Coordinates of N, CA and C in Angstrom, one line a residue:
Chain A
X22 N 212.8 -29.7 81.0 CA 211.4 -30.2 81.0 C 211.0 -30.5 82.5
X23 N 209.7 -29.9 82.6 CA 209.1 -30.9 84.2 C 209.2 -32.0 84.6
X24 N 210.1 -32.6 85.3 CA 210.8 -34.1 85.9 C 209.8 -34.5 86.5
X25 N 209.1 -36.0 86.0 CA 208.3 -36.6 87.7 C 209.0 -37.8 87.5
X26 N 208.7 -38.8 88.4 CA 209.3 -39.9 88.8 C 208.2 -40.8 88.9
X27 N 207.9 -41.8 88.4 CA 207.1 -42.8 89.4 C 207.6 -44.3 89.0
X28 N 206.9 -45.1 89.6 CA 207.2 -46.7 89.7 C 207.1 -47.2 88.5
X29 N 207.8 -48.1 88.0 CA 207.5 -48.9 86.4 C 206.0 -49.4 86.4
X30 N 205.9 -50.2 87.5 CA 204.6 -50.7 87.3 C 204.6 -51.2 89.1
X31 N 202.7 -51.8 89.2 CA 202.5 -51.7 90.4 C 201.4 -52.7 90.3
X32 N 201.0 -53.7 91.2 CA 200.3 -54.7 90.9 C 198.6 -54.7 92.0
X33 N 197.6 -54.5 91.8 CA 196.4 -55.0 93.1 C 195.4 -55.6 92.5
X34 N 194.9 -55.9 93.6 CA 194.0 -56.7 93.4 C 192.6 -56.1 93.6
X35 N 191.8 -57.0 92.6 CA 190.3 -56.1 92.2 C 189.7 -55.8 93.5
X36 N 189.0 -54.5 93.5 CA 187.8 -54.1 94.3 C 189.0 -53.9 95.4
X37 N 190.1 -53.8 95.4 CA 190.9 -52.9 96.6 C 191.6 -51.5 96.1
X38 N 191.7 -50.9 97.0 CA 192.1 -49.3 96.6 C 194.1 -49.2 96.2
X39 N 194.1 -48.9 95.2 CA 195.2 -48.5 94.8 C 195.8 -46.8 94.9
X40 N 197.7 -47.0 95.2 CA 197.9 -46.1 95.8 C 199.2 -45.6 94.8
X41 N 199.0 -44.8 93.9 CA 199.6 -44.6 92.6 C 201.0 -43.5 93.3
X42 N 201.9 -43.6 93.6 CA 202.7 -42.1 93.8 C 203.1 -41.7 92.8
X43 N 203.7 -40.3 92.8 CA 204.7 -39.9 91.9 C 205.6 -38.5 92.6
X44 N 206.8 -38.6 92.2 CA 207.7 -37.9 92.8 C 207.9 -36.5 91.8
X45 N 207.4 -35.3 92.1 CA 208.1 -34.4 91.7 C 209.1 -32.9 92.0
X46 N 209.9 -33.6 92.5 CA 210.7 -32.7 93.4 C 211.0 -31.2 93.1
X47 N 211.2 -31.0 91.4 CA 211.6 -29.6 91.1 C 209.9 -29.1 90.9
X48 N 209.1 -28.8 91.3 CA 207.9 -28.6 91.0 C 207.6 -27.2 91.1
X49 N 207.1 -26.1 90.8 CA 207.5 -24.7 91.3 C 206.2 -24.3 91.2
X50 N 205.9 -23.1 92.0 CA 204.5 -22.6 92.5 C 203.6 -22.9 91.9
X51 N 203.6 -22.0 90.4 CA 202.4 -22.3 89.7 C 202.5 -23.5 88.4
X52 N 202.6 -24.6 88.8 CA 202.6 -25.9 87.8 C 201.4 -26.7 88.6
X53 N 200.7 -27.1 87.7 CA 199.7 -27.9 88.1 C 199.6 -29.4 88.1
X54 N 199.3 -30.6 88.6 CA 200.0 -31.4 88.5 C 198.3 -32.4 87.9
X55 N 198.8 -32.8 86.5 CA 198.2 -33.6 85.9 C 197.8 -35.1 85.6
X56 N 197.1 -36.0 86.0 CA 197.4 -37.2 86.1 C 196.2 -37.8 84.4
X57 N 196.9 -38.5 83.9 CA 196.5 -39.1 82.5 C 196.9 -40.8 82.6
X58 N 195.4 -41.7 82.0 CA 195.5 -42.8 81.9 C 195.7 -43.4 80.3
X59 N 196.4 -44.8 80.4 CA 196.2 -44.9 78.5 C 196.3 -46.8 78.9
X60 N 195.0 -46.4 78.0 CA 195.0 -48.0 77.7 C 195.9 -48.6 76.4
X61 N 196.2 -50.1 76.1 CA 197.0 -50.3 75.2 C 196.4 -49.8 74.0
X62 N 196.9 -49.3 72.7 CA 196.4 -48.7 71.6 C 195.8 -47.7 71.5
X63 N 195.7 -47.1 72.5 CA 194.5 -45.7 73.0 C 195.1 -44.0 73.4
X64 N 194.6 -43.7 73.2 CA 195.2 -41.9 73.0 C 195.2 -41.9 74.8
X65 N 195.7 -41.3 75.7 CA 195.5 -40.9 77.1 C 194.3 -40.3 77.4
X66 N 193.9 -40.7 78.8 CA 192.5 -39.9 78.7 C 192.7 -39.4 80.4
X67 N 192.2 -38.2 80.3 CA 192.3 -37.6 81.8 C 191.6 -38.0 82.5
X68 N 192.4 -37.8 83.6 CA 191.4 -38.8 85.2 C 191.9 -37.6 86.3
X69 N 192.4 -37.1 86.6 CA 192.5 -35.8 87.3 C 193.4 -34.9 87.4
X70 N 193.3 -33.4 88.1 CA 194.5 -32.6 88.1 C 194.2 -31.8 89.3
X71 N 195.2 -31.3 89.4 CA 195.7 -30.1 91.2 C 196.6 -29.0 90.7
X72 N 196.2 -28.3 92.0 CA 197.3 -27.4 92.3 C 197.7 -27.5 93.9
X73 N 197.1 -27.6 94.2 CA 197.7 -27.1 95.8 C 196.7 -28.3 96.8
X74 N 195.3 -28.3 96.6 CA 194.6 -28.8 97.8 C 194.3 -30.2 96.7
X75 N 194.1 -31.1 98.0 CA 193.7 -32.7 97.3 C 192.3 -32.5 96.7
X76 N 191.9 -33.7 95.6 CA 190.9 -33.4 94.9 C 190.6 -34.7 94.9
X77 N 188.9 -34.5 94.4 CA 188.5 -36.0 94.2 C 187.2 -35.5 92.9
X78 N 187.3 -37.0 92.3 CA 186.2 -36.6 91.3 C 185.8 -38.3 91.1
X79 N 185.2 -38.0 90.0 CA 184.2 -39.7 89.8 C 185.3 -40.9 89.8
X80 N 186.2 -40.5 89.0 CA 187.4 -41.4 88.7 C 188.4 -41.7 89.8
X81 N 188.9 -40.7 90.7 CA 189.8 -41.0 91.4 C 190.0 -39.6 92.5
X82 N 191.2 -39.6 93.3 CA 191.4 -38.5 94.3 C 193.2 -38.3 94.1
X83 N 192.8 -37.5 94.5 CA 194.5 -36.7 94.0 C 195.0 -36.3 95.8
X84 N 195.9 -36.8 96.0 CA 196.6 -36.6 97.3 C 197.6 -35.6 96.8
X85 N 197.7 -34.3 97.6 CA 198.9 -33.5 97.2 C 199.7 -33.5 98.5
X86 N 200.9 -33.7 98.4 CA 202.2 -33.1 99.6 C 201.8 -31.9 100.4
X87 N 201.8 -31.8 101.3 CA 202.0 -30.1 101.5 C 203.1 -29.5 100.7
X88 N 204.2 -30.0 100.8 CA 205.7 -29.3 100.4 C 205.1 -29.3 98.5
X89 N 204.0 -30.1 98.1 CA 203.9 -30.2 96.7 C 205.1 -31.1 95.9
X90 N 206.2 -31.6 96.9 CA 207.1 -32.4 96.4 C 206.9 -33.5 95.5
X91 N 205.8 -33.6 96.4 CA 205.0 -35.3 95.6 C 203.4 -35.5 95.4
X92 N 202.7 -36.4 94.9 CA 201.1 -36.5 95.0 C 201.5 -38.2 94.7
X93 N 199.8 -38.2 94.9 CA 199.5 -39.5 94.8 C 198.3 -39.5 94.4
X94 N 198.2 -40.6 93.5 CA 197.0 -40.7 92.9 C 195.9 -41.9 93.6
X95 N 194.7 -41.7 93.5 CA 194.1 -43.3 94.3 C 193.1 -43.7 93.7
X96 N 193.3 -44.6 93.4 CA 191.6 -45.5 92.6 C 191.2 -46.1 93.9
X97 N 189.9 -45.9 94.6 CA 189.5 -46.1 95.8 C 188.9 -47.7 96.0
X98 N 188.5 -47.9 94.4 CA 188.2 -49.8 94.4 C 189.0 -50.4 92.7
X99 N 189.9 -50.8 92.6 CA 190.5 -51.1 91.1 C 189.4 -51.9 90.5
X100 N 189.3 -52.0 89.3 CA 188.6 -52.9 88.6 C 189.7 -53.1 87.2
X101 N 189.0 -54.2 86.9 CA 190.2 -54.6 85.9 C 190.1 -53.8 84.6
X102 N 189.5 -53.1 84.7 CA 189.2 -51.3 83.4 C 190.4 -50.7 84.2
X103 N 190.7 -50.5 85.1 CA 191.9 -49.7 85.6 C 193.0 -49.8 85.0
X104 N 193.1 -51.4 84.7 CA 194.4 -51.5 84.0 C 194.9 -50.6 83.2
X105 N 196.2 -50.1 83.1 CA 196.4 -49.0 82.2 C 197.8 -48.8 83.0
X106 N 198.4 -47.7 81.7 CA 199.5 -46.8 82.2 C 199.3 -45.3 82.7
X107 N 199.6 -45.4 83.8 CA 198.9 -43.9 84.6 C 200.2 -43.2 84.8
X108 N 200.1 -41.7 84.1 CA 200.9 -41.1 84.0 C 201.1 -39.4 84.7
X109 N 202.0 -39.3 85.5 CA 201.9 -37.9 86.2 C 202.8 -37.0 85.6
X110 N 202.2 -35.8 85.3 CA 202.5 -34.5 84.3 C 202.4 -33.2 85.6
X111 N 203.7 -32.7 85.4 CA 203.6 -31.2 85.6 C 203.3 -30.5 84.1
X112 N 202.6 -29.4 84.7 CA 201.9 -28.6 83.8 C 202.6 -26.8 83.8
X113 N 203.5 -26.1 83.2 CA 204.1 -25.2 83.5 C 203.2 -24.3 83.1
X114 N 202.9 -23.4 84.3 CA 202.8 -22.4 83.7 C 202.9 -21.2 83.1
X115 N 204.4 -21.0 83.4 CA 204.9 -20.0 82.2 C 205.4 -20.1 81.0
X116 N 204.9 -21.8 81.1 CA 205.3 -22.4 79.4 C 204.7 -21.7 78.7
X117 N 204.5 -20.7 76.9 CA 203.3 -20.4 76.4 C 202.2 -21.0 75.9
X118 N 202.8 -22.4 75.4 CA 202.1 -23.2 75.2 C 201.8 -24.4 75.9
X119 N 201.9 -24.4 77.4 CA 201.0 -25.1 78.4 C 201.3 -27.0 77.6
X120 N 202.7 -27.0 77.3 CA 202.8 -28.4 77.0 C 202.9 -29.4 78.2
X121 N 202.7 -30.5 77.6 CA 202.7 -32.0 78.6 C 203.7 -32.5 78.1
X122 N 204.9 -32.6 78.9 CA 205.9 -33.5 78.9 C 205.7 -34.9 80.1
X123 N 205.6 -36.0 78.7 CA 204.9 -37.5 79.6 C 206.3 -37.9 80.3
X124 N 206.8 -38.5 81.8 CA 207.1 -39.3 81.9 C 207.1 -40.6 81.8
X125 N 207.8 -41.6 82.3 CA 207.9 -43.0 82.2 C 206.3 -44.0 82.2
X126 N 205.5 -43.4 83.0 CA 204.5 -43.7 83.8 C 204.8 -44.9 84.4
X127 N 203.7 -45.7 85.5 CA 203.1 -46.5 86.0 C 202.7 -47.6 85.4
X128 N 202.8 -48.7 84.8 CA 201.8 -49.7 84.5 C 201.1 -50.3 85.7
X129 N 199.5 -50.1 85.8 CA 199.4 -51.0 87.0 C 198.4 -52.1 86.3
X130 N 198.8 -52.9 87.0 CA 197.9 -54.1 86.8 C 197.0 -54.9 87.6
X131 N 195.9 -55.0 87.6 CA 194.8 -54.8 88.5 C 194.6 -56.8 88.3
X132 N 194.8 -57.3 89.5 CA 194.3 -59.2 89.5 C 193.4 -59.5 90.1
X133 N 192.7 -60.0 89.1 CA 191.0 -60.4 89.5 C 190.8 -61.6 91.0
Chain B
X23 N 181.4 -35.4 76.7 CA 182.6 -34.9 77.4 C 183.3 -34.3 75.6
X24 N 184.2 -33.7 75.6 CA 185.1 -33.5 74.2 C 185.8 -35.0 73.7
X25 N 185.7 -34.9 72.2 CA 186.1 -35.6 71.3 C 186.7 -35.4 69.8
X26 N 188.1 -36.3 70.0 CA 189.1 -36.4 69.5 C 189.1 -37.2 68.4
X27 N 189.1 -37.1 67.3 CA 188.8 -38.0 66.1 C 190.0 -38.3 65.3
X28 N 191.0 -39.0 65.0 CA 192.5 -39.0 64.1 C 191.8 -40.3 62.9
X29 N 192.2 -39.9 62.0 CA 192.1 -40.9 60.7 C 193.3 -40.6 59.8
X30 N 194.1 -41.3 59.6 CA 193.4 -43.2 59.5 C 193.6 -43.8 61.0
X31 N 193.3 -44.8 61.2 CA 193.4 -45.5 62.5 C 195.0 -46.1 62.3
X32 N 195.4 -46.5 60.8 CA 196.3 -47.4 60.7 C 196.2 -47.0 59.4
X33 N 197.6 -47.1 59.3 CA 198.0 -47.0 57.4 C 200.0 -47.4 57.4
X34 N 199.5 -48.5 56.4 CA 201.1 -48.9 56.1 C 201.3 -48.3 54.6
X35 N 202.6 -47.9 54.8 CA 203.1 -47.6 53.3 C 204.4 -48.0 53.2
X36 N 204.6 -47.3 52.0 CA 206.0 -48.0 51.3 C 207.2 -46.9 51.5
X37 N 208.3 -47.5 51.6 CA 209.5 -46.6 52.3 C 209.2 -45.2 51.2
X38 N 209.7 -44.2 51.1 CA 209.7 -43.0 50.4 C 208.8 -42.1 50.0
X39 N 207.4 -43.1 50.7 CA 206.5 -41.9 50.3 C 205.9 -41.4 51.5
X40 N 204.8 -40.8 50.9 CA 204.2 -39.7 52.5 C 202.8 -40.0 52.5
X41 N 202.9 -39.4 53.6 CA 201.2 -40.0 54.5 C 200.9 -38.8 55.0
X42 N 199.6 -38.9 55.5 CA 199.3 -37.7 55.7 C 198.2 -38.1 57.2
X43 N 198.2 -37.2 58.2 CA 197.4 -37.9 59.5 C 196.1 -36.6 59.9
X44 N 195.0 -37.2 60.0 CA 194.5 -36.0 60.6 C 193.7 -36.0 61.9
X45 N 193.8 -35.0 62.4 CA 193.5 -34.7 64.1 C 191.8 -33.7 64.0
X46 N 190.7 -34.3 64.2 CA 189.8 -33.2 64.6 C 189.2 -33.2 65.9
X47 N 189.2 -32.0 66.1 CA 188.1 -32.1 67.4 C 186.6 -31.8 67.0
X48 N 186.0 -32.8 67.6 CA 184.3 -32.8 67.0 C 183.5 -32.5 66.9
X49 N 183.7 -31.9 68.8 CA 182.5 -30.8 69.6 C 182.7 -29.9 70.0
X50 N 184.2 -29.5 69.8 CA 184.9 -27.6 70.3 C 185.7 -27.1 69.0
X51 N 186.1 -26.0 69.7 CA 187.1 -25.9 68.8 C 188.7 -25.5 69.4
X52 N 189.7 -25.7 69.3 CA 190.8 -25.6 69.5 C 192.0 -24.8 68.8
X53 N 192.1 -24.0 69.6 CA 193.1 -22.8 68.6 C 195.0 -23.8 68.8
X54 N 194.9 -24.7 69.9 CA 195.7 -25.4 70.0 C 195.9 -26.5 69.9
X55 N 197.0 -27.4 69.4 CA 196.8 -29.0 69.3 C 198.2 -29.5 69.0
X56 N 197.9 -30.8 69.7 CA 199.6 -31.5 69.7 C 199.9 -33.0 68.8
X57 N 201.1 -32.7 68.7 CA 201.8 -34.0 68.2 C 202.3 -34.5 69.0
X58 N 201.9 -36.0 68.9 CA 203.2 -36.8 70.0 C 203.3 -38.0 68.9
X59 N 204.7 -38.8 69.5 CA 205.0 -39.9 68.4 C 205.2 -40.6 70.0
X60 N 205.0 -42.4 70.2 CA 205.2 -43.2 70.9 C 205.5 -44.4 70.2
X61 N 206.6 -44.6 70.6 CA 206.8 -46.5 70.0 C 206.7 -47.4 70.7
X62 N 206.4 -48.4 71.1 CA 206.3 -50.0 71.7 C 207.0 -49.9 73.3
X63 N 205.8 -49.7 74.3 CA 205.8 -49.7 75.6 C 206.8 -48.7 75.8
X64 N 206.9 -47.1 75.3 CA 207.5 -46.4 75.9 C 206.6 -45.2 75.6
X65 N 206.8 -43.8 76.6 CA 206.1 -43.2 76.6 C 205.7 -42.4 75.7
X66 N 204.9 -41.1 76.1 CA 204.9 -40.4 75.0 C 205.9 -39.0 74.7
X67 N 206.0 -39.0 73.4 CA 207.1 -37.7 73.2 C 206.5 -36.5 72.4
X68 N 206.4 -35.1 72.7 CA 206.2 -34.1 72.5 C 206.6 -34.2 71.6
X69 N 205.8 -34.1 70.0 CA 206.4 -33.3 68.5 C 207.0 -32.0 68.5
X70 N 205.3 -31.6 68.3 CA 205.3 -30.4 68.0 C 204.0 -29.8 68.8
X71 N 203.7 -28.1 68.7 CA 202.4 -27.7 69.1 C 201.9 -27.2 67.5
X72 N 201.0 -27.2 67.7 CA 200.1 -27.0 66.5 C 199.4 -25.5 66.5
X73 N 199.4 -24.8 66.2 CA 198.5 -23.1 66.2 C 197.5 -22.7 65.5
X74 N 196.4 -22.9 65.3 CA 195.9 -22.4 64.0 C 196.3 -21.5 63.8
X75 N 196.8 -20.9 62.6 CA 196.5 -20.0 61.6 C 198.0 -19.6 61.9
X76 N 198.9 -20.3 62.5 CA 200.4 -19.9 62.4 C 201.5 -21.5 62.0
X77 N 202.5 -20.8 62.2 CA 203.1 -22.4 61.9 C 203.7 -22.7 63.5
X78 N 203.6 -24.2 63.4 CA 203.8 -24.8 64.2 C 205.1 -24.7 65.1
X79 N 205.1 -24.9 66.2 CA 206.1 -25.3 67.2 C 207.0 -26.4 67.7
X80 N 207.9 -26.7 66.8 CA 208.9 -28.1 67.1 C 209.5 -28.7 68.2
X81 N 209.6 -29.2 68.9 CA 210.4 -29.6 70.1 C 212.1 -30.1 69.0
X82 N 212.6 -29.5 70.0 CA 213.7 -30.1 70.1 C 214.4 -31.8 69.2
X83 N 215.1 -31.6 68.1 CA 215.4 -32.9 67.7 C 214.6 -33.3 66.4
X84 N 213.5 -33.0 66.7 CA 211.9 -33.4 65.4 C 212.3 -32.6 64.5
X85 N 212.3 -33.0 63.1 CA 212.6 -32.4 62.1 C 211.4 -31.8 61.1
X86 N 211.0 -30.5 61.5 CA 210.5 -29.9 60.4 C 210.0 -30.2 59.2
X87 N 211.1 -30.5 58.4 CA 210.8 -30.5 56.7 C 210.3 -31.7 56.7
X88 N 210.5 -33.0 57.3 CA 210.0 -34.3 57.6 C 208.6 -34.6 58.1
X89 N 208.5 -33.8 59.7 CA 207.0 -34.0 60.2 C 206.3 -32.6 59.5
X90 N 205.1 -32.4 58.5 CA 204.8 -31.3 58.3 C 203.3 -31.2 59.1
X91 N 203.6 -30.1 59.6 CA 202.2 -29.8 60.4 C 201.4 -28.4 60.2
X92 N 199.9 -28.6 59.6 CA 199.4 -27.9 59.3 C 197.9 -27.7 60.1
X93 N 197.5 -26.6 60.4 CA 196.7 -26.2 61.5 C 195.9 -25.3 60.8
X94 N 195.1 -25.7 60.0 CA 194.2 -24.3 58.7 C 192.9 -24.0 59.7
X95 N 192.4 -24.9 60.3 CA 190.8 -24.6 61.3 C 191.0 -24.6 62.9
X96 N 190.1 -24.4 63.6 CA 189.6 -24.8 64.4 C 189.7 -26.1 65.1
X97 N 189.2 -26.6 64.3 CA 189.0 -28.2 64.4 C 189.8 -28.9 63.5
X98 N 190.9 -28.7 62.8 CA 191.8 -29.7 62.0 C 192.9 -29.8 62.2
X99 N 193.8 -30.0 62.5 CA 195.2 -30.2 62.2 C 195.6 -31.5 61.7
X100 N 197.2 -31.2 60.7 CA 196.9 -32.5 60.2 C 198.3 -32.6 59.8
X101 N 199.1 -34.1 60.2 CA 200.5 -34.3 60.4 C 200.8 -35.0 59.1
X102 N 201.7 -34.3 58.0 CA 202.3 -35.2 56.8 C 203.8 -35.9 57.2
X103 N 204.0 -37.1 57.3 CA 204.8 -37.5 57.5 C 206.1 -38.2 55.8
X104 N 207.0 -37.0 55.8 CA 207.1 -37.0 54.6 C 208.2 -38.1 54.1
X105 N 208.9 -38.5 53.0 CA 209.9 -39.3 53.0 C 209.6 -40.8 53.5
X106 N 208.8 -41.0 54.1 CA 209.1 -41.9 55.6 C 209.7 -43.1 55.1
X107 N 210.1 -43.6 56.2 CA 211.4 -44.9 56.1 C 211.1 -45.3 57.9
X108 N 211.2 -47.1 57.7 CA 210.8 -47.8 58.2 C 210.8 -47.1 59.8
X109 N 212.1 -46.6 60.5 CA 212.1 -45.9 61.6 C 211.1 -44.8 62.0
X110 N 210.3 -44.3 61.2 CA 209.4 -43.4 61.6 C 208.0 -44.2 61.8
X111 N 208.2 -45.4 61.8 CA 206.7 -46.9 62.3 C 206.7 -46.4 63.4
X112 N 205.6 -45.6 63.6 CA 205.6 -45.7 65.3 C 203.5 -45.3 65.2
X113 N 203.6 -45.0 66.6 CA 202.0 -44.6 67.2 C 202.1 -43.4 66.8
X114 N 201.3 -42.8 66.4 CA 201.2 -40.8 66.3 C 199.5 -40.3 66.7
X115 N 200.0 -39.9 68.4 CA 198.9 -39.6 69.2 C 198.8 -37.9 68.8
X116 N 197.3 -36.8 68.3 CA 197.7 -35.6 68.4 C 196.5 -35.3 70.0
X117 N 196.1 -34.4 70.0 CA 195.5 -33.9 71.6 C 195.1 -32.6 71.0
X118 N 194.4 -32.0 71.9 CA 193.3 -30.7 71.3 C 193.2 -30.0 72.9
X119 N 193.2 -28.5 72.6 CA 192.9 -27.9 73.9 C 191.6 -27.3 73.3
X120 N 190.8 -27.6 74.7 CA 189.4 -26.3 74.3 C 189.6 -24.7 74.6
X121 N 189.3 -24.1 73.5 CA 189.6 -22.6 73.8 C 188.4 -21.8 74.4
X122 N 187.4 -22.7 74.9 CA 186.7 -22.6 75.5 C 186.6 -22.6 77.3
X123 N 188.0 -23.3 77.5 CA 188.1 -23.8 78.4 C 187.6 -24.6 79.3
X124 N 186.5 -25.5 78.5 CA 185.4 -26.4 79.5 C 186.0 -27.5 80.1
X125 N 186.1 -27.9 80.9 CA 186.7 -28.9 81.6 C 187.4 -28.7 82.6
X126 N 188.9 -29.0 82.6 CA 189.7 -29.2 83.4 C 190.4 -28.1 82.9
X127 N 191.2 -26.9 84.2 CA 191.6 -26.0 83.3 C 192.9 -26.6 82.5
X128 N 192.8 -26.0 81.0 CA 194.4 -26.8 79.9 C 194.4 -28.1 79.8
X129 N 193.2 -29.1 79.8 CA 193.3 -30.1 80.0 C 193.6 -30.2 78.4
X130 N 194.2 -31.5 77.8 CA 194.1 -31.8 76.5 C 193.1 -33.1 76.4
X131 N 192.6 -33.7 75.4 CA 191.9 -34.4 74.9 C 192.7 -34.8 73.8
X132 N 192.7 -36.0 74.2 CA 193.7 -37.1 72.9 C 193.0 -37.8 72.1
X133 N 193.4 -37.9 70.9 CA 192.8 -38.9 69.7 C 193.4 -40.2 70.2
X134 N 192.7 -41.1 69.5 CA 192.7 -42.6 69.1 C 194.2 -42.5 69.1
X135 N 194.9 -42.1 68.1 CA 196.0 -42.0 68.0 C 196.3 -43.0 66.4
X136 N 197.2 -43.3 65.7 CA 197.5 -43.4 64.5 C 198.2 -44.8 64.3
X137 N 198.8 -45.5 64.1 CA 199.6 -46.6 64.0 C 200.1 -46.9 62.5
X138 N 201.2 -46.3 62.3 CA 201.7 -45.8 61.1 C 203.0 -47.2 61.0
X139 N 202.8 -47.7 59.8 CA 204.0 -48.9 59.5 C 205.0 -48.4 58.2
X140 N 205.6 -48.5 57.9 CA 206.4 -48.2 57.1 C 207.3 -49.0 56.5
X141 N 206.7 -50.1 55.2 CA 207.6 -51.0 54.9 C 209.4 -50.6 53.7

């Protein structure tokens, strides 16, 4: 399965920018790399994805490695809705069925 | 944006019998869809994949005759959790791909997810 690594959990404070990493070292050309939030009791909900160049969208910005080794995720101002478990997924593509194997994720917890 | 609908929200039952879970998507349709099971602050785990109009795809370890997964539409798939005994209490999240591709490419869209007790 596609290995990522990231921190148990990570703590900021409201209205400052959070800096989410995640390590995926065996990562291979075409895997795209997925980032999914979950609140407690709640199905995961997508917040962004890459391949190769950094991305930003309403929710957040995706920092990619050059080497692709690693990315990082960034919520540019936390609010206490951030709270959540944020989770980084390689995406295989020559899986046939394009599954999500979840790692550990992130808990961050955002202090008012 | 797409949506994920699972019913029941919650359902306890009694050791030996079966329950049944169902996954729709609302506003596409999905020739694909997933099972995940999660228990109490750990992540989530790959079931199964769901196919319409074929039988499903098990990961590793998940037992078949136990999780039954059935995928008749578009829009339904639906997880029988058979036998059950108190160990199988867990969260049961499924996810839906659009075959449409609208979004994010291969993104999934998760249901609420299930919260199954089993006394």
């Amino acid at each position: 399965d596609a290995k990522t690594t990231q921190p148990n959990s990570m703590e900021s404070n409201e209205e400052e920018p959070v800096h989410l990493p995640c390590n995926h070292s065996t990562i291979s050309g075409t895997d795209y790399i997925h980032w999914y939030r979950q609140l407690p009791s709640q199905g995961p909900e997508y917040v962004i994805h890459g391949l190769t160049s950094n991305v930003n969208n309403r929710m957040a910005s995706l920092a990619i490695a050059e080497d692709r080794k690693s990315s990082t995720l960034i919520l540019h101002r936390a609010t206490l809705r951030d709270a959540a478990v944020y989770y980084c997924i390689l995406r295989k593509l020559d899986r046939p069925g394009n599954q999500f194997y979840f790692g550990t994720g992130t808990s961050l917890t955002v202090i008012p | 944006g797409a949506v994920v609908s699972q019913h029941p929200s919650w359902v306890i039952c009694k050791s030996g019998t079966s329950v049944k879970i169902e996954c729709r998507s609302l506003d596409f349709q999905a020739t694909t869809m997933f099972w995940y099971r999660q228990f109490p602050k750990q992540s989530l785990m790959l079931m199964a994949t769901s196919n319409e109009g074929s039988k499903a795809t098990y990961e590793q370890g998940v037992e078949k005759d136990k999780f039954l997964i059935n995928h008749a539409s578009l829009t339904l798939s639906t997880l029988t959790v058979t036998s059950a005994h108190p160990e199988d209490s867990s969260f049961y999240i499924c996810s839906a791909r659009d075959i449409a591709g609208q979004g994010a490419i291969y993104e999934q869209y998760f249901g609420p997810g299930t919260r199954l007790t089993v006394t």
